[in-house]
Amino acid sequence: MALLPTFSILGSGPTVLMLHDADGDYLTFAPQVEMLASAGYRAVAWNMPGYGHSAPIEPYTFKGLAQSCVALIEALQCGPVTLVGHGMGAMLALEVAVRRAEVVNRLVLCAGGPALDAQAVQDWLVPRERALDAAQQPGGSMQQLAQTLVPQCIGPGALPEGVRLAEHALAQVHPATYRRALQAMQGFDRWAQAWVNVHTPTLLVGGEADHCTPPAALEALAQLMPDARHLSLPHVGHWPQLENPEAFDAALLDFLATQRVLH
């Protein structure tokens, strides 16, 4: 049996499992782990295979990543969970919901998902691949990559501490894993047509200044999905949960509380 991914866990109550982007690790949800635990939830933030101390998988595909995620959910023995996915993690949340709908009772898609069509994904990937090539040259580093990419994707109102945490998390990613994650995104095939069949209550939240996942794209996706709503946070870019954690946390808690009442 494959090793389970590593994760941080805090609190007790309904389980909220957070799936980070390719640009980082579990640390990009560090503020939310503490917040959710204090609000009466069991907060879990994983390290995607190959990230942190999680063993890599082969082949490195969304199918394999989804299987790793489901294995973790089953090991936690917590029943259906709320999946909170950021960037690539939002794509993965969809993959899990499509493949194993019974293990997911709510979705929160942050700055990502099938709103990124194939061309948008290429536009997102190309500068990252170039930066990774440079990082792997003599004298280059993932820290330099992080300090180049993160400032290009934040909003004008980003919390400086959040930006530093985003840079730190991205700098920790192993170059080989980062390349595998970027390659996996190129093979993602769950675009909008899959979402019309996802009846899971869903919150789509993004930054008003996020040019990677524009608000209009998330709004259009929310209109397609059977049970979804969209929220755009002003002055925020691609890391809403770090750039404005107060606003992001408020939206997340409101969504969780509403769904708890309904169910």
PDB file of C-alpha atoms in Angstrom, residues 72-197:
ATOM      1  CA  LEU A  72      -6.172  10.271   3.129  1.00  0.00           C
ATOM      2  CA  ILE A  73      -9.891  10.998   3.558  1.00  0.00           C
ATOM      3  CA  GLU A  74     -10.563   7.322   4.227  1.00  0.00           C
ATOM      4  CA  ALA A  75      -7.644   7.073   6.657  1.00  0.00           C
ATOM      5  CA  LEU A  76      -8.994  10.061   8.594  1.00  0.00           C
ATOM      6  CA  GLN A  77     -12.269   8.127   9.062  1.00  0.00           C
ATOM      7  CA  CYS A  78     -14.229  11.349   9.051  1.00  0.00           C
ATOM      8  CA  GLY A  79     -17.057  10.733   6.584  1.00  0.00           C
ATOM      9  CA  PRO A  80     -17.671  13.246   3.795  1.00  0.00           C
ATOM     10  CA  VAL A  81     -15.359  16.269   4.014  1.00  0.00           C
ATOM     11  CA  THR A  82     -15.284  19.848   2.859  1.00  0.00           C
ATOM     12  CA  LEU A  83     -12.528  20.200   0.263  1.00  0.00           C
ATOM     13  CA  VAL A  84     -10.885  23.610   0.014  1.00  0.00           C
ATOM     14  CA  GLY A  85      -8.647  23.758  -3.039  1.00  0.00           C
ATOM     15  CA  HIS A  86      -6.349  26.589  -4.131  1.00  0.00           C
ATOM     16  CA  GLY A  87      -5.113  26.840  -7.721  1.00  0.00           C
ATOM     17  CA  MET A  88      -4.083  23.356  -8.799  1.00  0.00           C
ATOM     18  CA  GLY A  89      -5.692  22.176  -5.567  1.00  0.00           C
ATOM     19  CA  ALA A  90      -9.038  23.460  -6.859  1.00  0.00           C
ATOM     20  CA  MET A  91      -8.575  21.361 -10.002  1.00  0.00           C
ATOM     21  CA  LEU A  92      -7.787  18.383  -7.811  1.00  0.00           C
ATOM     22  CA  ALA A  93     -10.862  19.024  -5.653  1.00  0.00           C
ATOM     23  CA  LEU A  94     -12.952  18.733  -8.821  1.00  0.00           C
ATOM     24  CA  GLU A  95     -11.218  15.502  -9.794  1.00  0.00           C
ATOM     25  CA  VAL A  96     -12.034  14.018  -6.402  1.00  0.00           C
ATOM     26  CA  ALA A  97     -15.651  15.234  -6.524  1.00  0.00           C
ATOM     27  CA  VAL A  98     -16.164  13.754  -9.997  1.00  0.00           C
ATOM     28  CA  ARG A  99     -14.533  10.422  -9.166  1.00  0.00           C
ATOM     29  CA  ARG A 100     -15.773   9.947  -5.594  1.00  0.00           C
ATOM     30  CA  ALA A 101     -18.715  12.276  -4.968  1.00  0.00           C
ATOM     31  CA  GLU A 102     -19.700  10.391  -1.814  1.00  0.00           C
ATOM     32  CA  VAL A 103     -16.582  11.522   0.094  1.00  0.00           C
ATOM     33  CA  VAL A 104     -17.142  15.257  -0.535  1.00  0.00           C
ATOM     34  CA  ASN A 105     -20.021  17.235   0.937  1.00  0.00           C
ATOM     35  CA  ARG A 106     -18.848  20.772   0.100  1.00  0.00           C
ATOM     36  CA  LEU A 107     -16.344  22.418  -2.219  1.00  0.00           C
ATOM     37  CA  VAL A 108     -14.488  25.703  -1.841  1.00  0.00           C
ATOM     38  CA  LEU A 109     -12.540  26.605  -4.964  1.00  0.00           C
ATOM     39  CA  CYS A 110     -10.016  29.353  -4.361  1.00  0.00           C
ATOM     40  CA  ALA A 111      -8.353  31.058  -7.323  1.00  0.00           C
ATOM     41  CA  GLY A 112      -8.537  28.026  -9.565  1.00  0.00           C
ATOM     42  CA  GLY A 113     -10.502  25.211 -11.113  1.00  0.00           C
ATOM     43  CA  PRO A 114     -11.878  24.576 -14.568  1.00  0.00           C
ATOM     44  CA  ALA A 115     -12.490  28.297 -14.954  1.00  0.00           C
ATOM     45  CA  LEU A 116      -8.959  28.097 -16.261  1.00  0.00           C
ATOM     46  CA  ASP A 117      -9.495  26.755 -19.756  1.00  0.00           C
ATOM     47  CA  ALA A 118      -6.692  25.104 -21.697  1.00  0.00           C
ATOM     48  CA  GLN A 119      -5.339  28.386 -23.078  1.00  0.00           C
ATOM     49  CA  ALA A 120      -5.477  30.080 -19.687  1.00  0.00           C
ATOM     50  CA  VAL A 121      -3.548  27.186 -18.185  1.00  0.00           C
ATOM     51  CA  GLN A 122      -0.853  27.601 -20.849  1.00  0.00           C
ATOM     52  CA  ASP A 123      -0.656  31.326 -20.101  1.00  0.00           C
ATOM     53  CA  TRP A 124      -0.177  30.451 -16.430  1.00  0.00           C
ATOM     54  CA  LEU A 125       2.312  27.668 -17.070  1.00  0.00           C
ATOM     55  CA  VAL A 126       4.717  29.285 -19.535  1.00  0.00           C
ATOM     56  CA  PRO A 127       6.243  31.892 -17.176  1.00  0.00           C
ATOM     57  CA  ARG A 128       6.546  29.243 -14.462  1.00  0.00           C
ATOM     58  CA  GLU A 129       8.329  26.839 -16.747  1.00  0.00           C
ATOM     59  CA  ARG A 130      10.727  29.573 -17.825  1.00  0.00           C
ATOM     60  CA  ALA A 131      11.369  30.568 -14.216  1.00  0.00           C
ATOM     61  CA  LEU A 132      11.959  26.921 -13.311  1.00  0.00           C
ATOM     62  CA  ASP A 133      14.446  26.521 -16.158  1.00  0.00           C
ATOM     63  CA  ALA A 134      16.318  29.554 -14.818  1.00  0.00           C
ATOM     64  CA  ALA A 135      16.186  28.226 -11.252  1.00  0.00           C
ATOM     65  CA  GLN A 136      17.870  25.009 -12.343  1.00  0.00           C
ATOM     66  CA  GLN A 137      20.767  26.797 -14.016  1.00  0.00           C
ATOM     67  CA  PRO A 138      24.032  27.309 -12.093  1.00  0.00           C
ATOM     68  CA  GLY A 139      23.460  30.039  -9.533  1.00  0.00           C
ATOM     69  CA  GLY A 140      19.683  29.727  -9.729  1.00  0.00           C
ATOM     70  CA  SER A 141      17.360  28.618  -6.942  1.00  0.00           C
ATOM     71  CA  MET A 142      13.713  28.032  -6.074  1.00  0.00           C
ATOM     72  CA  GLN A 143      13.989  31.004  -3.737  1.00  0.00           C
ATOM     73  CA  GLN A 144      14.807  33.236  -6.701  1.00  0.00           C
ATOM     74  CA  LEU A 145      11.903  31.670  -8.609  1.00  0.00           C
ATOM     75  CA  ALA A 146       9.529  32.422  -5.732  1.00  0.00           C
ATOM     76  CA  GLN A 147      10.737  36.005  -5.396  1.00  0.00           C
ATOM     77  CA  THR A 148      10.143  36.462  -9.129  1.00  0.00           C
ATOM     78  CA  LEU A 149       6.757  34.786  -9.537  1.00  0.00           C
ATOM     79  CA  VAL A 150       4.844  35.686  -6.374  1.00  0.00           C
ATOM     80  CA  PRO A 151       5.068  39.482  -6.743  1.00  0.00           C
ATOM     81  CA  GLN A 152       3.736  39.142 -10.306  1.00  0.00           C
ATOM     82  CA  CYS A 153       0.532  37.495  -9.045  1.00  0.00           C
ATOM     83  CA  ILE A 154      -0.465  39.414  -5.918  1.00  0.00           C
ATOM     84  CA  GLY A 155      -2.960  42.260  -5.608  1.00  0.00           C
ATOM     85  CA  PRO A 156      -2.289  45.863  -4.530  1.00  0.00           C
ATOM     86  CA  GLY A 157      -3.782  45.249  -1.082  1.00  0.00           C
ATOM     87  CA  ALA A 158      -1.854  42.081  -0.244  1.00  0.00           C
ATOM     88  CA  LEU A 159      -0.828  41.623   3.377  1.00  0.00           C
ATOM     89  CA  PRO A 160       3.015  41.723   3.403  1.00  0.00           C
ATOM     90  CA  GLU A 161       3.223  38.805   5.854  1.00  0.00           C
ATOM     91  CA  GLY A 162       1.023  36.735   3.552  1.00  0.00           C
ATOM     92  CA  VAL A 163       3.207  37.510   0.556  1.00  0.00           C
ATOM     93  CA  ARG A 164       6.306  36.438   2.480  1.00  0.00           C
ATOM     94  CA  LEU A 165       4.619  33.175   3.466  1.00  0.00           C
ATOM     95  CA  ALA A 166       3.644  32.505  -0.158  1.00  0.00           C
ATOM     96  CA  GLU A 167       7.238  33.105  -1.251  1.00  0.00           C
ATOM     97  CA  HIS A 168       8.603  30.906   1.530  1.00  0.00           C
ATOM     98  CA  ALA A 169       6.254  28.023   0.679  1.00  0.00           C
ATOM     99  CA  LEU A 170       7.089  28.141  -3.019  1.00  0.00           C
ATOM    100  CA  ALA A 171      10.817  28.320  -2.277  1.00  0.00           C
ATOM    101  CA  GLN A 172      10.550  24.990  -0.393  1.00  0.00           C
ATOM    102  CA  VAL A 173       9.193  23.062  -3.395  1.00  0.00           C
ATOM    103  CA  HIS A 174      11.614  20.600  -4.953  1.00  0.00           C
ATOM    104  CA  PRO A 175      12.326  21.593  -8.573  1.00  0.00           C
ATOM    105  CA  ALA A 176      11.603  18.103  -9.934  1.00  0.00           C
ATOM    106  CA  THR A 177       8.243  17.984  -8.142  1.00  0.00           C
ATOM    107  CA  TYR A 178       7.364  21.458  -9.366  1.00  0.00           C
ATOM    108  CA  ARG A 179       8.012  20.421 -12.947  1.00  0.00           C
ATOM    109  CA  ARG A 180       5.890  17.288 -12.530  1.00  0.00           C
ATOM    110  CA  ALA A 181       3.028  19.371 -11.126  1.00  0.00           C
ATOM    111  CA  LEU A 182       3.213  21.827 -14.025  1.00  0.00           C
ATOM    112  CA  GLN A 183       3.194  18.937 -16.471  1.00  0.00           C
ATOM    113  CA  ALA A 184       0.189  17.380 -14.747  1.00  0.00           C
ATOM    114  CA  MET A 185      -1.756  20.614 -15.138  1.00  0.00           C
ATOM    115  CA  GLN A 186      -1.250  20.432 -18.887  1.00  0.00           C
ATOM    116  CA  GLY A 187      -3.079  17.105 -18.883  1.00  0.00           C
ATOM    117  CA  PHE A 188      -6.071  18.288 -16.854  1.00  0.00           C
ATOM    118  CA  ASP A 189      -9.237  17.476 -18.774  1.00  0.00           C
ATOM    119  CA  ARG A 190     -12.087  18.272 -16.368  1.00  0.00           C
ATOM    120  CA  TRP A 191     -13.273  21.509 -17.913  1.00  0.00           C
ATOM    121  CA  ALA A 192     -16.665  23.164 -17.501  1.00  0.00           C
ATOM    122  CA  GLN A 193     -18.695  20.294 -18.941  1.00  0.00           C
ATOM    123  CA  ALA A 194     -17.792  18.157 -15.918  1.00  0.00           C
ATOM    124  CA  TRP A 195     -18.960  20.792 -13.474  1.00  0.00           C
ATOM    125  CA  VAL A 196     -22.578  20.831 -14.621  1.00  0.00           C
ATOM    126  CA  ASN A 197     -22.824  17.342 -13.097  1.00  0.00           C
TER     127      ASN A 197
END
